[in-house]
């Protein structure tokens, strides 16, 4: 663990998608074997959508819904890794890079304990971060609300940015 973290901006992102029959379930760019998948205009990756919104928020940029509207045919079936790559490019041009990322995935099923490391590694690679700068937690909703009934999957992400212009 490095101790040289300097955080100049913090961003928060959340996302939630309904689950529909199908599969696999894509989380953080990783296809998790499951009999349900996220209903979405894009690939429905709640992790990458929450991370994208956290990055945009930290930089003070318009949110993911404004930037990648589901009314735009170009975003139909979009690989959400593209959103991350494009937003990272904008951040870098604005003088910021991510320093660390903390992610909480909310899902009653599937059990994610066996997949957290691969999700962490995937997201770390997408952000150009060492895996020890990325944390992935998974929580159920104790059977409560839509997530708890297995009707939806959600994610909360917090990102720290460092200025590269000072
Ligand atoms: Mg979304």
Tab-separated table of C-alpha atoms and ligand atoms in Angstrom:
chain	number	residue	atom	x	y	z
A	1	UNK	CA	0.000	0.000	0.000
A	2	UNK	CA	1.409	3.350	-1.020
A	3	UNK	CA	1.090	6.327	1.302
A	4	UNK	CA	1.497	9.111	-1.254
A	5	UNK	CA	-2.165	9.593	-2.099
A	6	UNK	CA	-3.102	13.205	-2.695
A	7	UNK	CA	-6.799	13.719	-3.369
A	8	UNK	CA	-7.878	16.988	-4.955
A	9	UNK	CA	-11.424	16.018	-5.993
A	10	UNK	CA	-13.966	13.411	-4.873
A	11	UNK	CA	-16.824	12.056	-6.973
A	12	UNK	CA	-19.846	9.867	-6.168
A	13	UNK	CA	-21.809	7.749	-8.627
A	14	UNK	CA	-24.705	5.340	-8.251
A	15	UNK	CA	-26.610	3.148	-10.659
A	16	UNK	CA	-29.389	0.577	-10.664
A	17	UNK	CA	-30.765	-1.656	-13.399
A	18	UNK	CA	-33.660	-4.066	-13.501
A	19	UNK	CA	-32.771	-7.717	-13.960
A	20	UNK	CA	-34.394	-9.690	-16.761
A	21	UNK	CA	-34.075	-13.301	-17.871
A	22	UNK	CA	-30.952	-13.956	-19.877
A	23	UNK	CA	-27.370	-13.595	-18.854
A	24	UNK	CA	-24.534	-13.277	-18.211
A	25	UNK	CA	-24.535	-10.326	-15.822
A	26	UNK	CA	-21.823	-7.828	-16.710
A	27	UNK	CA	-20.191	-6.123	-13.717
A	28	UNK	CA	-17.086	-3.966	-14.035
A	29	UNK	CA	-16.445	-5.284	-17.535
A	30	UNK	CA	-16.570	-8.913	-16.340
A	31	UNK	CA	-19.276	-11.306	-17.536
A	32	UNK	CA	-20.573	-13.129	-14.449
A	33	UNK	CA	-22.392	-16.412	-15.160
A	34	UNK	CA	-26.026	-15.859	-14.124
A	35	UNK	CA	-29.488	-16.608	-15.483
A	36	UNK	CA	-30.431	-12.913	-15.358
A	37	UNK	CA	-28.917	-9.833	-16.976
A	38	UNK	CA	-29.373	-6.086	-16.617
A	39	UNK	CA	-32.108	-4.527	-18.726
A	40	UNK	CA	-30.510	-1.535	-20.401
A	41	UNK	CA	-30.015	0.446	-23.574
A	42	UNK	CA	-26.258	-0.165	-23.227
A	43	UNK	CA	-24.628	-3.299	-21.814
A	44	UNK	CA	-26.178	-2.405	-18.438
A	45	UNK	CA	-22.939	-2.569	-16.466
A	46	UNK	CA	-24.008	-0.898	-13.208
A	47	UNK	CA	-20.436	-0.865	-11.883
A	48	UNK	CA	-18.971	0.978	-14.859
A	49	UNK	CA	-21.969	3.334	-14.991
A	50	UNK	CA	-21.532	4.252	-11.317
A	51	UNK	CA	-17.779	4.684	-11.834
A	52	UNK	CA	-18.343	6.818	-14.945
A	53	UNK	CA	-20.720	9.081	-13.009
A	54	UNK	CA	-18.279	9.311	-10.106
A	55	UNK	CA	-15.488	10.375	-12.492
A	56	UNK	CA	-17.742	12.925	-14.198
A	57	UNK	CA	-18.927	14.269	-10.850
A	58	UNK	CA	-15.426	14.639	-9.476
A	59	UNK	CA	-14.462	16.674	-12.536
A	60	UNK	CA	-17.633	18.788	-12.382
A	61	UNK	CA	-18.798	17.507	-15.758
A	62	UNK	CA	-22.401	16.691	-16.842
A	63	UNK	CA	-23.692	13.291	-15.669
A	64	UNK	CA	-23.740	10.031	-17.613
A	65	UNK	CA	-27.390	10.439	-18.602
A	66	UNK	CA	-26.626	13.765	-20.222
A	67	UNK	CA	-23.421	12.577	-21.853
A	68	UNK	CA	-24.640	9.172	-23.054
A	69	UNK	CA	-28.423	9.526	-23.432
A	70	UNK	CA	-30.363	6.334	-24.108
A	71	UNK	CA	-32.155	8.251	-26.865
A	72	UNK	CA	-28.889	8.175	-28.858
A	73	UNK	CA	-28.745	5.095	-31.126
A	74	UNK	CA	-24.937	5.207	-30.880
A	75	UNK	CA	-25.264	4.036	-27.268
A	76	UNK	CA	-27.493	1.047	-28.049
A	77	UNK	CA	-25.760	-2.065	-26.763
A	78	UNK	CA	-22.724	0.087	-25.941
A	79	UNK	CA	-19.762	-1.487	-24.200
A	80	UNK	CA	-19.517	0.636	-21.055
A	81	UNK	CA	-15.731	0.350	-21.123
A	82	UNK	CA	-15.907	2.957	-23.903
A	83	UNK	CA	-17.634	5.398	-21.512
A	84	UNK	CA	-14.792	4.978	-19.015
A	85	UNK	CA	-12.093	5.428	-21.663
A	86	UNK	CA	-13.689	8.562	-23.107
A	87	UNK	CA	-14.313	10.161	-19.713
A	88	UNK	CA	-10.771	9.379	-18.563
A	89	UNK	CA	-9.498	11.150	-21.671
A	90	UNK	CA	-11.585	14.220	-20.836
A	91	UNK	CA	-10.375	14.173	-17.233
A	92	UNK	CA	-6.775	13.954	-18.302
A	93	UNK	CA	-7.246	16.902	-20.662
A	94	UNK	CA	-8.792	18.781	-17.713
A	95	UNK	CA	-5.715	17.980	-15.647
A	96	UNK	CA	-6.987	15.126	-13.472
A	97	UNK	CA	-6.280	11.423	-13.060
A	98	UNK	CA	-7.993	8.943	-10.731
A	99	UNK	CA	-6.110	8.003	-7.584
A	100	UNK	CA	-8.387	5.471	-5.939
A	101	UNK	CA	-11.820	3.990	-6.265
A	102	UNK	CA	-14.214	2.386	-3.780
A	103	UNK	CA	-17.110	0.327	-5.122
A	104	UNK	CA	-20.102	-1.317	-3.423
A	105	UNK	CA	-22.169	-3.697	-5.558
A	106	UNK	CA	-25.700	-4.333	-4.303
A	107	UNK	CA	-27.089	-7.670	-5.436
A	108	UNK	CA	-29.097	-10.385	-3.713
A	109	UNK	CA	-27.888	-12.848	-6.313
A	110	UNK	CA	-25.579	-14.064	-7.737
A	111	UNK	CA	-23.136	-14.499	-4.900
A	112	UNK	CA	-20.205	-12.271	-5.857
A	113	UNK	CA	-17.514	-13.251	-3.361
A	114	UNK	CA	-15.743	-15.425	-5.947
A	115	UNK	CA	-15.855	-12.619	-8.532
A	116	UNK	CA	-14.788	-9.555	-6.537
A	117	UNK	CA	-11.090	-9.934	-7.353
A	118	UNK	CA	-11.661	-10.246	-11.099
A	119	UNK	CA	-14.015	-7.243	-11.053
A	120	UNK	CA	-11.413	-5.244	-9.096
A	121	UNK	CA	-8.648	-6.193	-11.534
A	122	UNK	CA	-10.811	-5.337	-14.545
A	123	UNK	CA	-11.823	-1.922	-13.209
A	124	UNK	CA	-8.270	-1.155	-12.065
A	125	UNK	CA	-6.964	-1.898	-15.543
A	126	UNK	CA	-9.629	0.288	-17.165
A	127	UNK	CA	-8.673	3.202	-14.909
A	128	UNK	CA	-4.940	2.631	-15.186
A	129	UNK	CA	-4.720	2.009	-11.446
A	130	UNK	CA	-2.888	-0.582	-9.417
A	131	UNK	CA	-5.399	-3.108	-7.981
A	132	UNK	CA	-4.534	-1.934	-4.460
A	133	UNK	CA	-6.088	1.442	-5.361
A	134	UNK	CA	-9.445	-0.197	-6.103
A	135	UNK	CA	-11.814	-1.784	-3.580
A	136	UNK	CA	-14.810	-3.891	-4.559
A	137	UNK	CA	-17.384	-4.853	-1.947
A	138	UNK	CA	-20.555	-6.833	-2.490
A	139	UNK	CA	-23.659	-6.630	-0.323
A	140	UNK	CA	-27.107	-8.150	-0.359
A	141	UNK	CA	-30.118	-6.086	0.668
A	142	UNK	CA	-31.241	-8.631	3.254
A	143	UNK	CA	-34.236	-9.553	1.119
A	144	UNK	CA	-35.634	-6.027	1.242
A	145	UNK	CA	-36.778	-3.819	-1.670
A	146	UNK	CA	-36.303	-4.492	-5.377
A	147	UNK	CA	-32.637	-5.422	-4.998
A	148	UNK	CA	-33.450	-7.727	-2.122
A	149	UNK	CA	-36.180	-9.440	-4.143
A	150	UNK	CA	-33.648	-10.070	-6.910
A	151	UNK	CA	-35.418	-7.713	-9.315
A	152	UNK	CA	-32.511	-5.291	-9.673
A	153	UNK	CA	-28.793	-4.852	-9.205
A	154	UNK	CA	-27.182	-1.624	-7.999
A	155	UNK	CA	-23.808	-0.027	-7.411
A	156	UNK	CA	-22.328	2.896	-5.490
A	157	UNK	CA	-18.856	4.193	-6.373
A	158	UNK	CA	-16.628	6.881	-4.880
A	159	UNK	CA	-13.533	8.063	-6.726
A	160	UNK	CA	-10.647	10.307	-5.752
A	161	UNK	CA	-8.879	12.416	-8.381
A	162	UNK	CA	-5.470	13.998	-8.286
A	163	UNK	CA	-4.575	17.160	-10.166
A	164	UNK	CA	-1.682	16.664	-12.575
A	165	UNK	CA	-1.412	20.391	-13.293
A	166	UNK	CA	0.028	21.441	-9.945
B	1	LIG	MG1	-26.881	2.487	-15.938
